Tab-separated table of C-alpha atoms and ligand atoms in Angstrom:
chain	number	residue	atom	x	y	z
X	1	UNK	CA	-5.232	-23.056	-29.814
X	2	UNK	CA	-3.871	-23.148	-25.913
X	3	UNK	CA	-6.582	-21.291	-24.034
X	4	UNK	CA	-5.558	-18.461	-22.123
X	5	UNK	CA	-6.708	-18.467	-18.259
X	6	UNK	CA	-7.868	-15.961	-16.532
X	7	UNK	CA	-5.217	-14.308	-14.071
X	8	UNK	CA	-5.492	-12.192	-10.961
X	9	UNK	CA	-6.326	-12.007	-7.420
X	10	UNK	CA	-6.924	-15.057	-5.424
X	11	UNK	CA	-6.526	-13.610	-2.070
X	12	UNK	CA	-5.441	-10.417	-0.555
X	13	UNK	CA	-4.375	-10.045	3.446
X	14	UNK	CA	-3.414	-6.979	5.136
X	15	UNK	CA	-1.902	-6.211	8.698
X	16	UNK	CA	-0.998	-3.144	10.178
X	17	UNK	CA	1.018	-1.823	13.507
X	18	UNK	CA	0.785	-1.919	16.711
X	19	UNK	CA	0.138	1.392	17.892
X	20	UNK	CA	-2.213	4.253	15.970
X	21	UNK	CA	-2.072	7.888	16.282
X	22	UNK	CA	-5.257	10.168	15.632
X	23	UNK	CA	-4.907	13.123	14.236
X	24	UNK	CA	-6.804	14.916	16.921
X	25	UNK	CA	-3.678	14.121	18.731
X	26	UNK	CA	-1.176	15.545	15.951
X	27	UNK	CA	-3.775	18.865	15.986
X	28	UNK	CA	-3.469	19.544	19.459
X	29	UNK	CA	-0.011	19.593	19.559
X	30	UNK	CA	0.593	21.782	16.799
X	31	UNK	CA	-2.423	23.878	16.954
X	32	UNK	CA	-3.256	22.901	13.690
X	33	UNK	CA	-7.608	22.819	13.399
X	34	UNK	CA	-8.077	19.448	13.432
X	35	UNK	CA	-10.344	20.322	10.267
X	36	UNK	CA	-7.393	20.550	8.284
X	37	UNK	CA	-6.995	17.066	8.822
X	38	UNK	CA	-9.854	15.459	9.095
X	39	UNK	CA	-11.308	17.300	5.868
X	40	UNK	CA	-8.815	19.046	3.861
X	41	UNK	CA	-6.719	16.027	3.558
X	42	UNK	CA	-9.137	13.297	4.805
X	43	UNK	CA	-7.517	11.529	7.658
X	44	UNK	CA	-8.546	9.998	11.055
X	45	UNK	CA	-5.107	8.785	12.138
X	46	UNK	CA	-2.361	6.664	11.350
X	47	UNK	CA	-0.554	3.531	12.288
X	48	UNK	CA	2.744	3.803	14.454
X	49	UNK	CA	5.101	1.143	14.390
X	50	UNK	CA	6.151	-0.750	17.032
X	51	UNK	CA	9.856	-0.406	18.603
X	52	UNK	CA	10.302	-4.261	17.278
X	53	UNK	CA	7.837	-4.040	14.466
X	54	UNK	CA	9.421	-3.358	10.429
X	55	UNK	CA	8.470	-3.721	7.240
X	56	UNK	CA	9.283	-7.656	7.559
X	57	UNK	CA	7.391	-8.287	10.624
X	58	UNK	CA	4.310	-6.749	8.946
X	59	UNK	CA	4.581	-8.485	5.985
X	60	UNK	CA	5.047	-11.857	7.454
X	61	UNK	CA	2.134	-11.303	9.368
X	62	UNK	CA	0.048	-10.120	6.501
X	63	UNK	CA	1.222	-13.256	4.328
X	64	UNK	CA	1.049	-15.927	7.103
X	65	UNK	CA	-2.917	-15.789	6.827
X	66	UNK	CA	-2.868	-16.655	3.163
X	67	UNK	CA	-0.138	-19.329	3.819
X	68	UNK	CA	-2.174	-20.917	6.351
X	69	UNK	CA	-5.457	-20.922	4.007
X	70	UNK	CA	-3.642	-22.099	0.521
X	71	UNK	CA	-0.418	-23.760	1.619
X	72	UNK	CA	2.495	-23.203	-0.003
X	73	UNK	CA	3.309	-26.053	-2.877
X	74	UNK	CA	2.421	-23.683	-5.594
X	75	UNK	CA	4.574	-20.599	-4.435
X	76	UNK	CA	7.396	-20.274	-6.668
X	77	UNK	CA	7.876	-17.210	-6.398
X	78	UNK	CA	7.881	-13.883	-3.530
X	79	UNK	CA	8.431	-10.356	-4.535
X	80	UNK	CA	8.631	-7.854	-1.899
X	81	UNK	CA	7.757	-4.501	-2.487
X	82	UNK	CA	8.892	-1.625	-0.332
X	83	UNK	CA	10.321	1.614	-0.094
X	84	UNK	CA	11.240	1.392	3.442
X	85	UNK	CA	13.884	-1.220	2.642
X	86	UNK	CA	16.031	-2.602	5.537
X	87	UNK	CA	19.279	-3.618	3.785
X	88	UNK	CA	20.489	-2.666	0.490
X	89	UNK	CA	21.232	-6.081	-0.378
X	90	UNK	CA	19.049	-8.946	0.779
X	91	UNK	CA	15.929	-8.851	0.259
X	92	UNK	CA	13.359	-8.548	2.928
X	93	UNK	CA	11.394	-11.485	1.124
X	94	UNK	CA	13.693	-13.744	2.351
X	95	UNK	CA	13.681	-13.157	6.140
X	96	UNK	CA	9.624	-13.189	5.548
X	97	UNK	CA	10.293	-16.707	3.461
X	98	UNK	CA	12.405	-18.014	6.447
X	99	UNK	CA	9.689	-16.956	9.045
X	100	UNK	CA	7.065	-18.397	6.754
X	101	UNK	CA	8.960	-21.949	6.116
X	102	UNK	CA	8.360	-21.313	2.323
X	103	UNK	CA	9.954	-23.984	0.254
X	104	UNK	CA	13.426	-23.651	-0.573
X	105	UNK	CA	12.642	-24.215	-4.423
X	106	UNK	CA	11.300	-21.161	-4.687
X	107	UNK	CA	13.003	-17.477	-5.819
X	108	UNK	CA	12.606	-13.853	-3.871
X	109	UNK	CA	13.231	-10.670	-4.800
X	110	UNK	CA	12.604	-6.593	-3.363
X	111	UNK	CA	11.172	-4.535	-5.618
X	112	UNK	CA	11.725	-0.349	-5.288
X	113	UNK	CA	9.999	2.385	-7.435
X	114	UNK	CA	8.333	4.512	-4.579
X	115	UNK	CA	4.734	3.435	-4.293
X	116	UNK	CA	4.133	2.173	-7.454
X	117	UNK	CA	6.488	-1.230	-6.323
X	118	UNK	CA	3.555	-3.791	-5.699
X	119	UNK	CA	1.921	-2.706	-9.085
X	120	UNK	CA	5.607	-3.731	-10.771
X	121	UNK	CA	5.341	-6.957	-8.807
X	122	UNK	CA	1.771	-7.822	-9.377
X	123	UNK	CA	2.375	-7.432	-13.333
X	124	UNK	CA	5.493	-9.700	-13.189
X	125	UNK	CA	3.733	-11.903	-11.447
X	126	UNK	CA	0.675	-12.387	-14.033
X	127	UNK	CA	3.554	-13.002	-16.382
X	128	UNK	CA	4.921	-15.856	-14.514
X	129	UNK	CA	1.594	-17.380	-13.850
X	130	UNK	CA	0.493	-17.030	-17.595
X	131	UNK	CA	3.714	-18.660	-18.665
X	132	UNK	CA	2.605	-21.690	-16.264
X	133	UNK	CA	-0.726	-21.433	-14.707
X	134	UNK	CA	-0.187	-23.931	-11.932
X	135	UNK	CA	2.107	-21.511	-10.268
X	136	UNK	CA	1.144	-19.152	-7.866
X	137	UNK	CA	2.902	-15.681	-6.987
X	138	UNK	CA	3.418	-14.253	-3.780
X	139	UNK	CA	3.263	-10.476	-3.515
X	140	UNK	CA	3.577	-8.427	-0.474
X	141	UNK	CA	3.961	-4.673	-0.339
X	142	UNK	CA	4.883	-3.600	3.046
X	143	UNK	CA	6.225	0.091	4.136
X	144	UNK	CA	6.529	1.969	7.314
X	145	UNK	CA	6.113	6.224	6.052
X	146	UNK	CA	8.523	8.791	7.926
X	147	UNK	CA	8.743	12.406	7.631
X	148	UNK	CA	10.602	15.184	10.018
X	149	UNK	CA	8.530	15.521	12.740
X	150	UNK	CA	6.509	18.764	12.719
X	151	UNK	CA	6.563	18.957	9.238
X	152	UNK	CA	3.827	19.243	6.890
X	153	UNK	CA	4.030	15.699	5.464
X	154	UNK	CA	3.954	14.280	9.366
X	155	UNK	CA	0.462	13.738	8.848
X	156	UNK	CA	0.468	11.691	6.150
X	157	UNK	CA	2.916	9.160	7.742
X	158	UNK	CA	1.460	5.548	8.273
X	159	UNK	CA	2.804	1.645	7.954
X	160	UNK	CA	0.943	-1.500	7.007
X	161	UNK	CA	1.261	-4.382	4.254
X	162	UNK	CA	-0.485	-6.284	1.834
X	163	UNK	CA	-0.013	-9.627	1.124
X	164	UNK	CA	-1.723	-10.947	-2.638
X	165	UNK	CA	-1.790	-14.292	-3.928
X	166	UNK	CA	-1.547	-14.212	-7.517
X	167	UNK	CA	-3.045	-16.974	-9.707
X	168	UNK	CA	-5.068	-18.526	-12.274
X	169	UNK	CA	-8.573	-18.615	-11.928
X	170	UNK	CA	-8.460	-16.167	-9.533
X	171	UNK	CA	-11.314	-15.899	-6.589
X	172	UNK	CA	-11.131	-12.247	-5.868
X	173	UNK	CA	-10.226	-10.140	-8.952
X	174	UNK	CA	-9.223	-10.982	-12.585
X	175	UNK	CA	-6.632	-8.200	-13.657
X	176	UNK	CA	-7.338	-7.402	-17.488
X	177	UNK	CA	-4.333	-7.141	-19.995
X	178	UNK	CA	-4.610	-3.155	-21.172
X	179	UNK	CA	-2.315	-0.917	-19.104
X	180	UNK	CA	-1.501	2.885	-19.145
X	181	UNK	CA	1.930	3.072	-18.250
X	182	UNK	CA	3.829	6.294	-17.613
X	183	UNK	CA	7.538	7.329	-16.176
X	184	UNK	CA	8.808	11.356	-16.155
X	185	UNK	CA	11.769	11.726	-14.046
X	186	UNK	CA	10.709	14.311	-11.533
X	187	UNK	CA	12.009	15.183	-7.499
X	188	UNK	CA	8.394	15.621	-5.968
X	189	UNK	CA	9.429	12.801	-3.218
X	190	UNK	CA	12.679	10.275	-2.495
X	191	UNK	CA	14.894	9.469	0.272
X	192	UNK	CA	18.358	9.452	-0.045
X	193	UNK	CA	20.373	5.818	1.303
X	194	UNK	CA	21.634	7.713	4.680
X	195	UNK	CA	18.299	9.582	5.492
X	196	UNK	CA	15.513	7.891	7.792
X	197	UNK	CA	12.589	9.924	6.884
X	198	UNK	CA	11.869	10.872	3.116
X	199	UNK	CA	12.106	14.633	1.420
X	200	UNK	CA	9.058	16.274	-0.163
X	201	UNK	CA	7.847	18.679	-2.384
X	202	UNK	CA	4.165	18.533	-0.951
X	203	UNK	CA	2.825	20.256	-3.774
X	204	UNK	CA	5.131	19.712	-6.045
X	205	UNK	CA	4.343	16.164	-5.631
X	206	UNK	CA	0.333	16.775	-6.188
X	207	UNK	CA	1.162	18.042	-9.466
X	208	UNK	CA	3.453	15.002	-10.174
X	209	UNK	CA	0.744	12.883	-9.341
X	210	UNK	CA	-2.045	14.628	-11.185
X	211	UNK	CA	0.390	14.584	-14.583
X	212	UNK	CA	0.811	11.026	-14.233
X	213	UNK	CA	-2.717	10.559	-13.701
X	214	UNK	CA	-3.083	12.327	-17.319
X	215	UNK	CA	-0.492	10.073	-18.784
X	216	UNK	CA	-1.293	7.175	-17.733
X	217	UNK	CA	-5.118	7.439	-19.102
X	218	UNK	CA	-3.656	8.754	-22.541
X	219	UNK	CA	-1.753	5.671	-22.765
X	220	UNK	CA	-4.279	3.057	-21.386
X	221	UNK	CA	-6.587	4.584	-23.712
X	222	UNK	CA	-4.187	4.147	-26.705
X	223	UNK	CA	-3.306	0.241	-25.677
X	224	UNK	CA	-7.315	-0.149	-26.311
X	225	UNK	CA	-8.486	0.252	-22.607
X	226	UNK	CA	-11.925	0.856	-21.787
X	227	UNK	CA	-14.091	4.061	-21.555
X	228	UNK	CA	-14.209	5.787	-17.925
X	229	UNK	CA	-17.997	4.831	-17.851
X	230	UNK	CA	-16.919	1.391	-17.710
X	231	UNK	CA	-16.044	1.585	-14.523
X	232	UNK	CA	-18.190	0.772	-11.181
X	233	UNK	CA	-15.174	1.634	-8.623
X	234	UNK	CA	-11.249	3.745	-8.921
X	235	UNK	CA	-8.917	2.243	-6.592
X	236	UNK	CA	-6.112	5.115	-6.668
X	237	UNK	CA	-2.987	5.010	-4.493
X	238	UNK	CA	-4.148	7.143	-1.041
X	239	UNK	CA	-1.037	9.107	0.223
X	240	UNK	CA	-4.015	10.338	2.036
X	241	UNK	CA	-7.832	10.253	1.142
X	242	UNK	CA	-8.314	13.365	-0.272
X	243	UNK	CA	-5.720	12.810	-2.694
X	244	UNK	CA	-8.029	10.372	-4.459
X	245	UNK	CA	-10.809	12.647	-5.025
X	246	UNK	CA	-7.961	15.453	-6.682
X	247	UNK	CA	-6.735	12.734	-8.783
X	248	UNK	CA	-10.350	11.629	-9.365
X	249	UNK	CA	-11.673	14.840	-10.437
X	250	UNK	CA	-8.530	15.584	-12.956
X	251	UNK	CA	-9.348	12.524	-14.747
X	252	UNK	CA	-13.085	13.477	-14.987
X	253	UNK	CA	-11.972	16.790	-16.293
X	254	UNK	CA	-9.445	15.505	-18.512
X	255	UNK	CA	-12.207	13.068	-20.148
X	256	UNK	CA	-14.641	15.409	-20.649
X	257	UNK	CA	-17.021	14.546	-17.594
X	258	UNK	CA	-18.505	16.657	-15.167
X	259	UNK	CA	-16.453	17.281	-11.907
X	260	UNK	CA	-19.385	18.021	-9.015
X	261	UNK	CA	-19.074	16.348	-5.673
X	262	UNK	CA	-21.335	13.517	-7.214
X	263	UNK	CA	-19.975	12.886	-9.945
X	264	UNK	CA	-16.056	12.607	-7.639
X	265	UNK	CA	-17.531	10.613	-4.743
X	266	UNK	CA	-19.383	7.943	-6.817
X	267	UNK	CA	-17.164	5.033	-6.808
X	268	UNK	CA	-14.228	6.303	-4.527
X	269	UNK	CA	-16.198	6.703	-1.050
X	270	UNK	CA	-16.048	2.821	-0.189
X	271	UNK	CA	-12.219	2.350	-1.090
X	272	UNK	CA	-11.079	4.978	1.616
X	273	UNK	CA	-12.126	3.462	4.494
X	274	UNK	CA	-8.080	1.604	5.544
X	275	UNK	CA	-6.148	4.485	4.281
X	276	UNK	CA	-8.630	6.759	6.401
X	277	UNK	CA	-7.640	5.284	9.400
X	278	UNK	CA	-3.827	3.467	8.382
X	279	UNK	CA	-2.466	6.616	6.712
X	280	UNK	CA	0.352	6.166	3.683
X	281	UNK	CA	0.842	2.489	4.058
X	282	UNK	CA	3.074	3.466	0.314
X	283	UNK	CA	3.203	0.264	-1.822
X	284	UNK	CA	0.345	-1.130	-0.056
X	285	UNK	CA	-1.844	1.571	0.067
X	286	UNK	CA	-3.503	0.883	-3.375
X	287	UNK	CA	-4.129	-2.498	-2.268
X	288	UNK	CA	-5.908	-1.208	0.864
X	289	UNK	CA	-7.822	0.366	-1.013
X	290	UNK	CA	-9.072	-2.782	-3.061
X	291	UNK	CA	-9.699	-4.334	0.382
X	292	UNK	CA	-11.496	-1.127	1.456
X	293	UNK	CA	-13.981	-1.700	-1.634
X	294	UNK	CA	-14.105	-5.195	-1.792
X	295	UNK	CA	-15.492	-5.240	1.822
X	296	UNK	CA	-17.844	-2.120	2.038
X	297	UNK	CA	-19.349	-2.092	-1.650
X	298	UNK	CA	-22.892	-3.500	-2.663
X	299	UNK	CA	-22.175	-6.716	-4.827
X	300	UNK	CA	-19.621	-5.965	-7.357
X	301	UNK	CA	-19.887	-9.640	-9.069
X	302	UNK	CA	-18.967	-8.884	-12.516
X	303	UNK	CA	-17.757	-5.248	-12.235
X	304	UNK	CA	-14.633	-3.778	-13.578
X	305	UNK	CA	-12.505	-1.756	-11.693
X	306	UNK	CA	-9.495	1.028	-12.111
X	307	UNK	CA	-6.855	1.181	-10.712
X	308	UNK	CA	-4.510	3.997	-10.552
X	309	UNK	CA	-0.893	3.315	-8.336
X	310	UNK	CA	1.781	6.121	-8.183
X	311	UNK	CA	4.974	6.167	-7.166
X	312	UNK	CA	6.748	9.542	-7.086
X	313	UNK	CA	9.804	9.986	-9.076
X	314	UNK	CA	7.408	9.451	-10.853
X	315	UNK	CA	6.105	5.866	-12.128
X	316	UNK	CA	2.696	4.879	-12.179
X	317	UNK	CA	0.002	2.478	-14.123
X	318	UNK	CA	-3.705	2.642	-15.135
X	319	UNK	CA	-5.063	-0.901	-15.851
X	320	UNK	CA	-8.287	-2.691	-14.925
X	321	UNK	CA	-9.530	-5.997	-12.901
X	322	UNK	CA	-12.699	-7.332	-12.964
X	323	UNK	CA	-14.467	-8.733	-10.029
X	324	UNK	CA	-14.914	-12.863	-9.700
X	325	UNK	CA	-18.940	-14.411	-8.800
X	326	UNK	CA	-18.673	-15.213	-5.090
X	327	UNK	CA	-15.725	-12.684	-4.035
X	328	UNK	CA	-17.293	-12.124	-0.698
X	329	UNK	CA	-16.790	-15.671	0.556
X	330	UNK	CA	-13.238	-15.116	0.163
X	331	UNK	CA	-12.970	-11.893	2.429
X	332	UNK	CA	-10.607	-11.421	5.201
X	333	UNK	CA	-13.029	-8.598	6.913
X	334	UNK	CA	-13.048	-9.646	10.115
X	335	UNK	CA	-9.556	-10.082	10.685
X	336	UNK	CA	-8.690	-6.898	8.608
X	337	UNK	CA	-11.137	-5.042	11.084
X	338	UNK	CA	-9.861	-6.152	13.832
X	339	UNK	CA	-5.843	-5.576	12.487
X	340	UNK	CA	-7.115	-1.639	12.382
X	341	UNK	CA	-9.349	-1.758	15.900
X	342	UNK	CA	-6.765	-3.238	17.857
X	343	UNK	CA	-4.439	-1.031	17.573
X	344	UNK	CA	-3.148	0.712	20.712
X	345	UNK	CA	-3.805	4.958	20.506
X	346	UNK	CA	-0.495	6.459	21.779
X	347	UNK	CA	-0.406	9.972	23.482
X	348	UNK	CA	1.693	12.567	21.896
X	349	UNK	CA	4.708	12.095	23.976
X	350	UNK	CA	4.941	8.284	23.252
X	351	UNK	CA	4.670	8.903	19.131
X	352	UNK	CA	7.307	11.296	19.745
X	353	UNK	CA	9.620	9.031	21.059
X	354	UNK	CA	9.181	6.075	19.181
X	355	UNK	CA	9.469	8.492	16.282
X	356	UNK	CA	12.442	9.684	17.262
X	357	UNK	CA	14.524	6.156	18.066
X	358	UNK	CA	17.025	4.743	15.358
X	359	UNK	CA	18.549	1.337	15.818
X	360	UNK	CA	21.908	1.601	16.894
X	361	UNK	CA	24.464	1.238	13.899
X	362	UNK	CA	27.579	-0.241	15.975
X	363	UNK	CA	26.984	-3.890	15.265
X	364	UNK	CA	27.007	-5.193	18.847
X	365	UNK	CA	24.090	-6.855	20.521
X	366	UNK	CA	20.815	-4.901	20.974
X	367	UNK	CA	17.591	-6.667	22.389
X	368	UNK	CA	14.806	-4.335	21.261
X	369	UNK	CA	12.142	-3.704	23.533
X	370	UNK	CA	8.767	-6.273	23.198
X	371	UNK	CA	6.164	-3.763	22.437
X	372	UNK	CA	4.394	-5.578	19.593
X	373	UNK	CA	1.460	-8.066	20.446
X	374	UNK	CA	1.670	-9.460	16.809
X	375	UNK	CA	2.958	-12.826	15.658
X	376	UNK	CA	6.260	-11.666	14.364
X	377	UNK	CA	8.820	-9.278	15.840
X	378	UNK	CA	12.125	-8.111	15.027
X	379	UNK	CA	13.753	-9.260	18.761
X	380	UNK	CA	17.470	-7.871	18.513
X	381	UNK	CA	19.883	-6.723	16.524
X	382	UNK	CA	23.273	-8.696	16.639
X	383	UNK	CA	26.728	-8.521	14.778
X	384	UNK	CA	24.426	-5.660	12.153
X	385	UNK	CA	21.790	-8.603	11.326
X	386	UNK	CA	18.290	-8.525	12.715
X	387	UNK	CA	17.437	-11.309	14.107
X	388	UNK	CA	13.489	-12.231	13.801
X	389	UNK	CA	11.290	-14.022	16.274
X	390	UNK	CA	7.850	-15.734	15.504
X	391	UNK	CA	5.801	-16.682	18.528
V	1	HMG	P1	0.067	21.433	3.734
V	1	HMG	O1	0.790	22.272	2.786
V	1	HMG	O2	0.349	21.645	5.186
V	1	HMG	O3	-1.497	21.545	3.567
V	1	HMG	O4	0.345	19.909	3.461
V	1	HMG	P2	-2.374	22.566	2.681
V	1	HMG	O5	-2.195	23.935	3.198
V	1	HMG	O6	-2.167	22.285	1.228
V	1	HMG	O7	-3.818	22.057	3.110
V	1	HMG	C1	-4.270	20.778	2.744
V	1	HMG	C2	-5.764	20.882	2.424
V	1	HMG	O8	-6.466	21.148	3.650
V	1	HMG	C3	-6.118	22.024	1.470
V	1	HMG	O9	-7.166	21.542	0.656
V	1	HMG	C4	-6.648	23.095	2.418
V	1	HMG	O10	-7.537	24.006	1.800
V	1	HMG	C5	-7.352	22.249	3.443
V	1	HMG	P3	-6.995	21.537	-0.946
V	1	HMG	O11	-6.724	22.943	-1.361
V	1	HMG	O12	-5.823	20.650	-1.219
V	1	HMG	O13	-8.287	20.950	-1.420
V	1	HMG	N1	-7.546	22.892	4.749
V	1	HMG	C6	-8.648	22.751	5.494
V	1	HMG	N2	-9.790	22.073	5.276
V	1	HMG	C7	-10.757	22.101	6.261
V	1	HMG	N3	-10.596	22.785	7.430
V	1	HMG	C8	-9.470	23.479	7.678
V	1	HMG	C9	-8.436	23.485	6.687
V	1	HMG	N4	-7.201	24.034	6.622
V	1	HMG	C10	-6.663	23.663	5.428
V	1	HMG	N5	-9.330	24.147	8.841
V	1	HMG	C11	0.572	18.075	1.936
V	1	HMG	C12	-0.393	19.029	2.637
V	1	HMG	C13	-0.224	16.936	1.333
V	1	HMG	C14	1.328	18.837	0.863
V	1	HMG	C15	1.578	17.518	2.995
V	1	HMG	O14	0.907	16.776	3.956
V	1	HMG	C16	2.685	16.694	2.394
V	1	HMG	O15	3.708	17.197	1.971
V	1	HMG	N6	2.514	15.306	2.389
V	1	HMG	C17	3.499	14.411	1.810
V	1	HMG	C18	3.450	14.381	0.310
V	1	HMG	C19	2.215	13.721	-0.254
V	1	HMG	O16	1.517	12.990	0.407
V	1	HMG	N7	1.990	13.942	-1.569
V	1	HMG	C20	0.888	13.327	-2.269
V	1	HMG	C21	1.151	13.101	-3.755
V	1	HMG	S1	2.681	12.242	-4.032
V	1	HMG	C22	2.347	10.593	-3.659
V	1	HMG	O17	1.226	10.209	-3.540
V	1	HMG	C23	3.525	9.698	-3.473
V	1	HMG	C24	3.880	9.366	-2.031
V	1	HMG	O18	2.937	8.437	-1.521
V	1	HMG	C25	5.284	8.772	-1.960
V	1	HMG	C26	5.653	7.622	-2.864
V	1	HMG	O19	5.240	7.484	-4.006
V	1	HMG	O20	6.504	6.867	-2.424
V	1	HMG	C27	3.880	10.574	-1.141
């Protein structure tokens, strides 16, 4: 009998923008009390993007660390994840391949269903890797969140990306076979092709969330998953923080458990602490949230986890990971610290107008301005291609 290795997590890198927002900011603008924020849907502020910062130059710099750390022989395979997709064709893996100098044998694809993407990729990947262990998967999820200015989603905008190395024997996070899956075709949140920023039902898409949170346990529980007490930590997908305690507390109810503040903060508080301060990073945010926990908890050697990513529309999956002896020598804290503290806080005004600039859709040559101090940046556009610098 061909023994079956263990598959998962081998390393997990994040990077955000350049520029941050707080919410205090936001408040004080629209004379919203900055309680509302800070408390009723649990955010600090949120990460702006950069005039020559995208969804490629974040993931590229959110993969290069792992690159530079495991090489690149094994990597067969890049899936992109996104929802803020750049071109409707290629994929934005393959600018972040070029930037990269990934081998040519390898193959890259974009993934879309909202935020639920990554998951998707992260589950194909375990496939590939279980069909020949000695390959290793590249996932990145990597979005930059949009809505109208001054309206009530604007606060839960934010941009960053995750980068995960997939393979066997995994030094982070084995991710166990059981899944809840669940799909109901629903218009809480999308974006049609010719709109910049996406439409919501704010509410609407609460409810979405909270019935796929329902379905999703139903399922796992019915593909043999374990009981809720199993778990020591819930990694849910953050549109903002306070999303994970609803979504927490409806799955307590719907079990049978109790639903006091106790009960809903024990094993959530330590995997807010990037979406706090990052806002809706989308396909990533899920993954933040693993990095959040990962990096704040006591020892989890041994511990399962949930995980709970949504993706309005609505997609989303329930399935569990367990945590590898000696994790924390594989952390990226430092550098994911730093990627949220140096950040530059932008005044009102200056959010304003970078939220408000759209490249230029005539196809002639555009430098775009150098604002970014990252290692990547998207340095002109010319003839409708972007044209990518690394420094
Ligand atoms: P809103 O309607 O302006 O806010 O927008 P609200 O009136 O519902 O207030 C929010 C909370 O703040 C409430 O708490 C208030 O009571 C509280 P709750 O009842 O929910 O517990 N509050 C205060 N608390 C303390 N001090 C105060 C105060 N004032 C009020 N002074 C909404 C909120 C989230 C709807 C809006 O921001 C929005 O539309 N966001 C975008 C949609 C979204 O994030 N949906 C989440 C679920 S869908 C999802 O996760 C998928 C997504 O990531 C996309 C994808 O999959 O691709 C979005």
């Amino acid at each position: 009998m061909s023994h079956t290795p263990a598959i998962g997590i081998h390393d997990l890198s994040l990077a955000t923008t350049e520029f941050v927002l707080p919410h205090a900011t936001l408040a004080a603008h629209n004379g919203t009390d900055v309680g509302k924020y800070h408390v009723g849907i649990g955010q600090r502020s949120m990460s702006v993007a950069a005039a020559d910062e995208d969804i490629v130059t974040l993931a590229a710099t959110a993969a290069a660390p792992i690159i530079a750390r495991h090489g690149s022989d094994r990597i067969r395979t890049v899936v992109f994840a996104t929802e803020s997709s750049i071109d409707q064709a290629k994929s934005a893996g393959v600018y972040v391949h070029s930037l990269l100098g990934l081998p040519s044998a390898s193959r890259v694809v974009e993934l879309k269903q909202a935020c639920y993407g990554a998951t998707a990729g992260l589950q194909f990947a375990i496939g590939l890797v279980r069909r020949d262990p000695t390959q290793r998967v590249l996932v990145i999820a990597s979005d930059v969140s949009k809505y109208e200015l001054d309206s009530p989603g604007e606060a839960t905008q934010g941009a960053a990306a995750v980068a995960l190395l997939v393979s066997a024997d995994p030094a982070l996070v084995t991710i166990e076979d059981p899944s809840g899956v669940f799909t109901a075709d629903v218009m809480d949140f999308w974006r049609p092709n010719y709109r910049d920023a996406a439409l919501v039902d704010g509410h609407e898409s609460i409810t979405a969330y909270l019935q796929a949170v329902e379905g999703c346990w139903k399922d796992y529980t019915e593909q043999g998953g374990r009981e809720l007490e199993d778990f020591a930590a819930f990694c849910y997908h953050q549109p903002f923080t306070k999303m994970a305690y609803k979504a927490h507390r409806h799955l307590l109810n719907y079990t049978g458990h109790a639903t006091d503040e106790d009960q809903a903060r024990k094993g959530l508080e330590q995997t807010t602490a990037y979406n706090n301060v990052i806002g809706n990073s989308y396909t990533a945010s899920v993954y933040l949230a693993l990095a959040s926990l990962l990096e704040n908890a006591d020892d989890l050697t041994g511990r399962a986890i949930a995980f709970l990513s949504y993706g309005s529309g609505s997609v989303a999956e329930l399935f569990a990971g367990t945590v590898t002896p000696g994790y924390r020598d594989h952390l990226r804290t430092d550098a994911h610290q730093h990627a949220v503290k140096r950040r530059t806080e932008l005044d009102y005004a200056a959010y304003r107008e970078l939220h408000q600039r759209s490249l230029p859709t005539d196809g002639s040559d555009h430098p775009i301005p150098e604002q970014t101090g990252g290692p990547f940046r998207l340095a002109a556009l010319r003839g409708h291609k972007r044209i990518y610098e690394a420094r």
